Amino acid sequence: PARPAPLPAPTPEALADAVPLPSRPRAEVHPSSLDLFESCPARWMRRHLLGIPERPPTAAERRRELAAARGEVIHGLVEDEALADARVARTRWLARAHAEGATDEERDAGWTLLRAHLARVARDPEVARILALPGRAELPFHLVAGDLVLSGVIDRLCRDAEGWLVVDWKSGSLHRSAEHEARGHRWQLLVYSVAAERILGEPVRRARLYFTETGTWYPFPSWTLADMEAVEARLAAIAAFVSARRPWVEVEREVVGGAVPRPCDACGFRGHGCRGWRGTPGVPPGGAGSGTVR
């Protein structure tokens, strides 16, 4: 068959009209970062917007990294209903430990902990009940607010006689009570519930945590409309921060030079790109007793 005639070359006038469409890059972050923004927008900016890693991890931070890796393996085994398959569990852990650059000692210690967690989860009747409920596992979502995109994965979204329920598996160490540890995950589970509502078009006002280290369940009080609206307000505040596109030096000066105390003692950027907070709560910057920022 005859080939079609080539398209005519565009005229100079047409090329002049074909200007690039204006665009603004969006910042994509995880729901677990919301509490970090609240405590220190400067630290949040360096870690999540600028992608700068904090100082080399301490021994405690390294343990948390390996615990997170162990948690990913546990999540997968729970959702694949492979808790009793030691061969699959060990294979997945060895692959994950290798990806984390774990030493032989870290790998072996992690496997010992992993087996204990799996045995505990496998004999929990409430876990079995949750897994038997209709719903979705590892459900991804994206919440867009201006130039901010909040992306995450809901471990399990299921439905029982009381309605929809968000379940999140936690494999980290319980240093205090389940209730105390749950406070640090409240915003994360609230975001998951808001995302689930948007996906389903139905109310999702219940969320529960399961701590695999102790086999402890923690049910959050049912979310109120005010709780859900608070998530939207926080997203709008972070989106406004992102859209402002302010330089780092300006953010640092405002955040660590202000009257609001910051968790600098636990921050790996202090002295490594950020001066750190040296103020006094309730005293305006530069006022009497305000201290110095260095």
Short mmCIF file of C-alpha atoms in Angstrom, two decimals:
data_model
loop_
_atom_site.label_atom_id
_atom_site.label_comp_id
_atom_site.label_asym_id
_atom_site.label_seq_id
_atom_site.Cartn_x
_atom_site.Cartn_y
_atom_site.Cartn_z
CA PRO A 1 0.00 0.00 0.00
CA ALA A 2 1.05 3.56 -0.64
CA ARG A 3 2.60 5.40 2.26
CA PRO A 4 0.69 8.42 3.55
CA ALA A 5 2.04 11.79 2.56
CA PRO A 6 4.31 13.35 5.22
CA LEU A 7 2.80 16.03 7.39
CA PRO A 8 3.70 19.58 6.38
CA ALA A 9 6.37 21.32 8.45
CA PRO A 10 4.92 23.75 11.03
CA THR A 11 5.08 27.41 10.14
CA PRO A 12 7.16 29.82 12.28
CA GLU A 13 3.90 31.31 13.55
CA ALA A 14 2.67 27.89 14.72
CA LEU A 15 5.95 27.20 16.48
CA ALA A 16 5.76 30.54 18.26
CA ASP A 17 2.29 29.69 19.55
CA ALA A 18 3.39 26.26 20.85
CA VAL A 19 4.83 27.55 24.12
CA PRO A 20 5.35 25.05 26.98
CA LEU A 21 2.40 24.68 29.29
CA PRO A 22 3.03 26.15 32.74
CA SER A 23 3.53 23.51 35.41
CA ARG A 24 4.47 23.29 39.08
CA PRO A 25 6.08 20.19 40.53
CA ARG A 26 4.15 18.50 43.32
CA ALA A 27 5.73 17.27 46.53
CA GLU A 28 4.83 13.66 47.33
CA VAL A 29 5.08 12.59 50.98
CA HIS A 30 3.81 9.82 53.27
CA PRO A 31 1.06 10.29 55.88
CA SER A 32 3.52 9.41 58.65
CA SER A 33 5.33 12.71 57.92
CA LEU A 34 2.42 14.85 59.14
CA ASP A 35 3.52 14.76 62.76
CA LEU A 36 7.06 15.71 61.76
CA PHE A 37 5.79 18.80 59.95
CA GLU A 38 3.86 19.81 63.04
CA SER A 39 6.93 19.47 65.30
CA CYS A 40 9.43 21.12 62.91
CA PRO A 41 8.68 22.32 59.37
CA ALA A 42 12.42 22.91 58.81
CA ARG A 43 13.30 19.28 59.48
CA TRP A 44 10.33 18.18 57.39
CA MET A 45 11.51 20.38 54.51
CA ARG A 46 15.06 19.02 54.52
CA ARG A 47 14.00 15.39 54.77
CA HIS A 48 10.87 15.27 52.60
CA LEU A 49 11.10 18.21 50.19
CA LEU A 50 14.84 18.47 49.68
CA GLY A 51 15.51 14.74 50.11
CA ILE A 52 18.54 15.29 52.38
CA PRO A 53 19.34 12.32 54.66
CA GLU A 54 20.03 12.95 58.31
CA ARG A 55 23.42 12.20 59.86
CA PRO A 56 24.70 8.59 59.86
CA PRO A 57 22.22 6.59 61.94
CA THR A 58 22.90 5.89 65.60
CA ALA A 59 22.59 2.37 66.97
CA ALA A 60 19.01 3.13 68.05
CA GLU A 61 18.11 4.53 64.62
CA ARG A 62 19.67 1.49 62.97
CA ARG A 63 17.49 -0.76 65.11
CA ARG A 64 14.43 1.21 64.00
CA GLU A 65 15.42 0.83 60.34
CA LEU A 66 15.75 -2.94 60.71
CA ALA A 67 12.48 -3.07 62.65
CA ALA A 68 10.76 -1.28 59.76
CA ALA A 69 12.23 -3.80 57.32
CA ARG A 70 11.03 -6.64 59.54
CA GLY A 71 7.61 -5.02 59.61
CA GLU A 72 7.39 -5.01 55.81
CA VAL A 73 8.08 -8.74 55.77
CA ILE A 74 5.46 -9.36 58.47
CA HIS A 75 2.89 -7.27 56.58
CA GLY A 76 3.41 -9.30 53.43
CA LEU A 77 3.19 -12.63 55.23
CA VAL A 78 0.01 -11.60 57.07
CA GLU A 79 -1.73 -10.46 53.91
CA ASP A 80 -0.56 -13.52 51.93
CA GLU A 81 -1.74 -15.75 54.81
CA ALA A 82 1.71 -17.36 54.90
CA LEU A 83 2.37 -16.97 58.63
CA ALA A 84 2.96 -20.69 59.11
CA ASP A 85 5.37 -21.09 56.20
CA ALA A 86 8.81 -20.71 57.79
CA ARG A 87 10.61 -21.27 54.49
CA VAL A 88 8.81 -18.42 52.76
CA ALA A 89 9.24 -16.19 55.80
CA ARG A 90 12.98 -16.82 56.02
CA THR A 91 13.47 -16.31 52.28
CA ARG A 92 11.67 -12.97 52.37
CA TRP A 93 13.57 -11.82 55.45
CA LEU A 94 16.96 -12.74 54.01
CA ALA A 95 16.16 -10.81 50.83
CA ARG A 96 14.99 -7.77 52.81
CA ALA A 97 17.94 -7.91 55.20
CA HIS A 98 20.33 -8.05 52.24
CA ALA A 99 18.66 -4.98 50.72
CA GLU A 100 19.18 -3.16 54.05
CA GLY A 101 22.85 -4.08 54.13
CA ALA A 102 22.38 -6.01 57.37
CA THR A 103 25.35 -7.71 58.97
CA ASP A 104 25.30 -11.44 59.72
CA GLU A 105 24.53 -10.65 63.36
CA GLU A 106 21.70 -8.25 62.44
CA ARG A 107 20.27 -10.78 59.99
CA ASP A 108 20.27 -13.64 62.50
CA ALA A 109 18.88 -11.50 65.34
CA GLY A 110 16.19 -10.18 63.01
CA TRP A 111 15.14 -13.68 62.02
CA THR A 112 14.81 -14.70 65.68
CA LEU A 113 12.57 -11.69 66.36
CA LEU A 114 10.61 -12.24 63.17
CA ARG A 115 9.79 -15.85 64.08
CA ALA A 116 8.54 -14.78 67.50
CA HIS A 117 6.31 -12.09 66.00
CA LEU A 118 4.89 -14.49 63.41
CA ALA A 119 4.10 -17.15 66.00
CA ARG A 120 2.29 -14.56 68.10
CA VAL A 121 0.24 -13.28 65.14
CA ALA A 122 -0.59 -16.77 63.89
CA ARG A 123 -2.27 -17.80 67.14
CA ASP A 124 -4.28 -14.61 67.62
CA PRO A 125 -7.99 -15.36 66.94
CA GLU A 126 -8.80 -11.69 66.35
CA VAL A 127 -6.19 -11.50 63.57
CA ALA A 128 -7.82 -14.53 61.97
CA ARG A 129 -11.22 -12.87 62.22
CA ILE A 130 -9.95 -9.66 60.61
CA LEU A 131 -8.28 -11.55 57.76
CA ALA A 132 -11.52 -13.41 57.07
CA LEU A 133 -13.57 -10.22 56.67
CA PRO A 134 -14.34 -8.89 53.17
CA GLY A 135 -12.21 -5.95 52.10
CA ARG A 136 -8.89 -4.98 50.56
CA ALA A 137 -5.27 -5.42 51.62
CA GLU A 138 -2.36 -3.11 50.76
CA LEU A 139 -4.72 -0.51 49.27
CA PRO A 140 -2.76 2.41 47.74
CA PHE A 141 -4.10 5.97 47.69
CA HIS A 142 -3.14 9.52 46.74
CA LEU A 143 -4.61 12.62 48.38
CA VAL A 144 -3.97 15.84 46.46
CA ALA A 145 -4.02 19.25 48.12
CA GLY A 146 -2.58 22.01 45.96
CA ASP A 147 1.08 21.21 45.28
CA LEU A 148 1.08 18.46 47.90
CA VAL A 149 0.41 14.78 47.21
CA LEU A 150 -0.02 12.51 50.22
CA SER A 151 0.64 8.93 49.14
CA GLY A 152 0.31 5.82 51.23
CA VAL A 153 -0.86 2.23 51.48
CA ILE A 154 -3.59 1.07 53.86
CA ASP A 155 -2.56 -2.28 55.37
CA ARG A 156 -6.14 -3.55 55.51
CA LEU A 157 -9.53 -2.00 54.86
CA CYS A 158 -12.33 -4.39 55.82
CA ARG A 159 -16.00 -4.42 56.69
CA ASP A 160 -17.71 -6.05 59.66
CA ALA A 161 -21.15 -5.73 61.24
CA GLU A 162 -20.33 -2.21 62.50
CA GLY A 163 -19.14 -0.87 59.14
CA TRP A 164 -15.77 -0.15 57.55
CA LEU A 165 -12.59 -0.54 59.55
CA VAL A 166 -8.96 0.47 58.89
CA VAL A 167 -6.35 -1.89 60.36
CA ASP A 168 -2.63 -1.15 60.55
CA TRP A 169 0.02 -3.69 61.62
CA LYS A 170 2.88 -2.31 63.76
CA SER A 171 6.00 -4.39 64.39
CA GLY A 172 8.15 -1.85 66.22
CA SER A 173 9.09 -2.17 69.87
CA LEU A 174 6.58 -1.04 72.48
CA HIS A 175 8.66 1.10 74.82
CA ARG A 176 5.54 2.20 76.69
CA SER A 177 1.86 1.27 76.68
CA ALA A 178 -0.04 0.59 73.45
CA GLU A 179 -2.13 3.70 74.14
CA HIS A 180 1.00 5.85 74.44
CA GLU A 181 2.55 4.44 71.26
CA ALA A 182 -0.75 4.86 69.40
CA ARG A 183 -0.64 8.63 69.90
CA GLY A 184 2.25 8.82 67.48
CA HIS A 185 0.21 7.07 64.80
CA ARG A 186 -3.10 8.90 65.23
CA TRP A 187 -2.67 11.31 62.32
CA GLN A 188 -1.50 8.51 60.06
CA LEU A 189 -4.62 6.43 60.76
CA LEU A 190 -6.82 9.51 60.41
CA VAL A 191 -5.39 10.13 56.94
CA TYR A 192 -5.95 6.49 56.03
CA SER A 193 -9.59 6.83 57.09
CA VAL A 194 -10.08 10.04 55.08
CA ALA A 195 -8.53 8.37 52.03
CA ALA A 196 -10.73 5.30 52.48
CA GLU A 197 -13.83 7.49 52.69
CA ARG A 198 -12.93 9.17 49.40
CA ILE A 199 -12.33 5.81 47.73
CA LEU A 200 -15.51 4.16 49.02
CA GLY A 201 -17.85 7.13 49.15
CA GLU A 202 -18.97 5.81 52.55
CA PRO A 203 -18.09 6.73 56.15
CA VAL A 204 -14.91 5.15 57.55
CA ARG A 205 -14.77 6.22 61.18
CA ARG A 206 -12.99 3.30 62.88
CA ALA A 207 -9.30 2.36 62.98
CA ARG A 208 -7.26 -0.16 64.95
CA LEU A 209 -3.57 -0.86 65.48
CA TYR A 210 -2.09 -4.30 66.10
CA PHE A 211 1.32 -4.47 67.78
CA THR A 212 2.93 -7.74 66.70
CA GLU A 213 5.61 -7.59 69.42
CA THR A 214 3.06 -8.13 72.18
CA GLY A 215 -0.08 -9.22 70.32
CA THR A 216 -1.86 -6.09 71.57
CA TRP A 217 -4.80 -4.45 69.82
CA TYR A 218 -5.45 -0.73 70.19
CA PRO A 219 -8.80 0.63 68.90
CA PHE A 220 -8.89 4.38 68.35
CA PRO A 221 -12.05 6.15 69.52
CA SER A 222 -14.43 6.54 66.59
CA TRP A 223 -13.45 9.51 64.44
CA THR A 224 -15.74 12.51 64.58
CA LEU A 225 -16.49 14.89 61.74
CA ALA A 226 -14.19 17.40 63.46
CA ASP A 227 -11.36 14.85 63.36
CA MET A 228 -11.79 14.36 59.63
CA GLU A 229 -11.98 18.10 59.00
CA ALA A 230 -8.76 18.57 61.00
CA VAL A 231 -6.96 16.36 58.48
CA GLU A 232 -8.15 18.55 55.62
CA ALA A 233 -6.99 21.66 57.50
CA ARG A 234 -3.53 20.21 58.14
CA LEU A 235 -3.18 19.16 54.51
CA ALA A 236 -4.13 22.68 53.43
CA ALA A 237 -1.51 24.16 55.79
CA ILE A 238 1.26 21.91 54.48
CA ALA A 239 0.18 22.51 50.89
CA ALA A 240 0.43 26.29 51.48
CA PHE A 241 3.94 25.78 52.90
CA VAL A 242 4.96 23.75 49.83
CA SER A 243 3.40 26.20 47.38
CA ALA A 244 5.27 29.14 48.92
CA ARG A 245 8.54 27.71 47.53
CA ARG A 246 10.59 29.58 50.13
CA PRO A 247 14.36 29.09 50.27
CA TRP A 248 15.81 26.96 53.02
CA VAL A 249 17.62 29.81 54.78
CA GLU A 250 14.35 31.68 55.19
CA VAL A 251 12.54 28.63 56.59
CA GLU A 252 15.41 27.88 58.97
CA ARG A 253 15.48 31.45 60.26
CA GLU A 254 11.74 31.45 60.91
CA VAL A 255 11.41 27.95 62.37
CA VAL A 256 14.47 27.58 64.61
CA GLY A 257 14.66 31.26 65.46
CA GLY A 258 11.09 31.49 66.70
CA ALA A 259 9.49 31.05 70.10
CA VAL A 260 8.14 27.53 69.44
CA PRO A 261 10.47 24.83 70.85
CA ARG A 262 11.75 22.25 68.39
CA PRO A 263 12.87 18.63 68.95
CA CYS A 264 16.46 19.44 67.96
CA ASP A 265 18.06 16.97 70.38
CA ALA A 266 16.72 14.06 68.33
CA CYS A 267 17.36 15.66 64.91
CA GLY A 268 20.24 14.54 62.72
CA PHE A 269 20.33 17.88 60.90
CA ARG A 270 21.34 19.85 63.98
CA GLY A 271 24.88 20.98 63.31
CA HIS A 272 24.70 19.35 59.89
CA GLY A 273 22.96 21.98 57.82
CA CYS A 274 20.67 23.42 60.50
CA ARG A 275 21.63 25.61 63.44
CA GLY A 276 19.00 24.24 65.80
CA TRP A 277 16.58 25.95 68.16
CA ARG A 278 17.97 27.92 71.10
CA GLY A 279 14.94 29.95 72.17
CA THR A 280 12.74 30.10 75.25
CA PRO A 281 9.04 29.14 74.94
CA GLY A 282 6.77 32.17 75.00
CA VAL A 283 9.55 34.70 74.43
CA PRO A 284 9.64 36.41 71.01
CA PRO A 285 12.89 36.02 69.02
CA GLY A 286 15.44 38.57 70.21
CA GLY A 287 13.51 39.28 73.42
CA ALA A 288 14.90 39.03 76.93
CA GLY A 289 15.91 35.50 77.76
CA SER A 290 15.31 34.33 74.23
CA GLY A 291 18.72 32.69 74.08
CA THR A 292 20.77 32.47 70.92
CA VAL A 293 20.53 30.57 67.72
CA ARG A 294 23.87 29.24 66.62
#
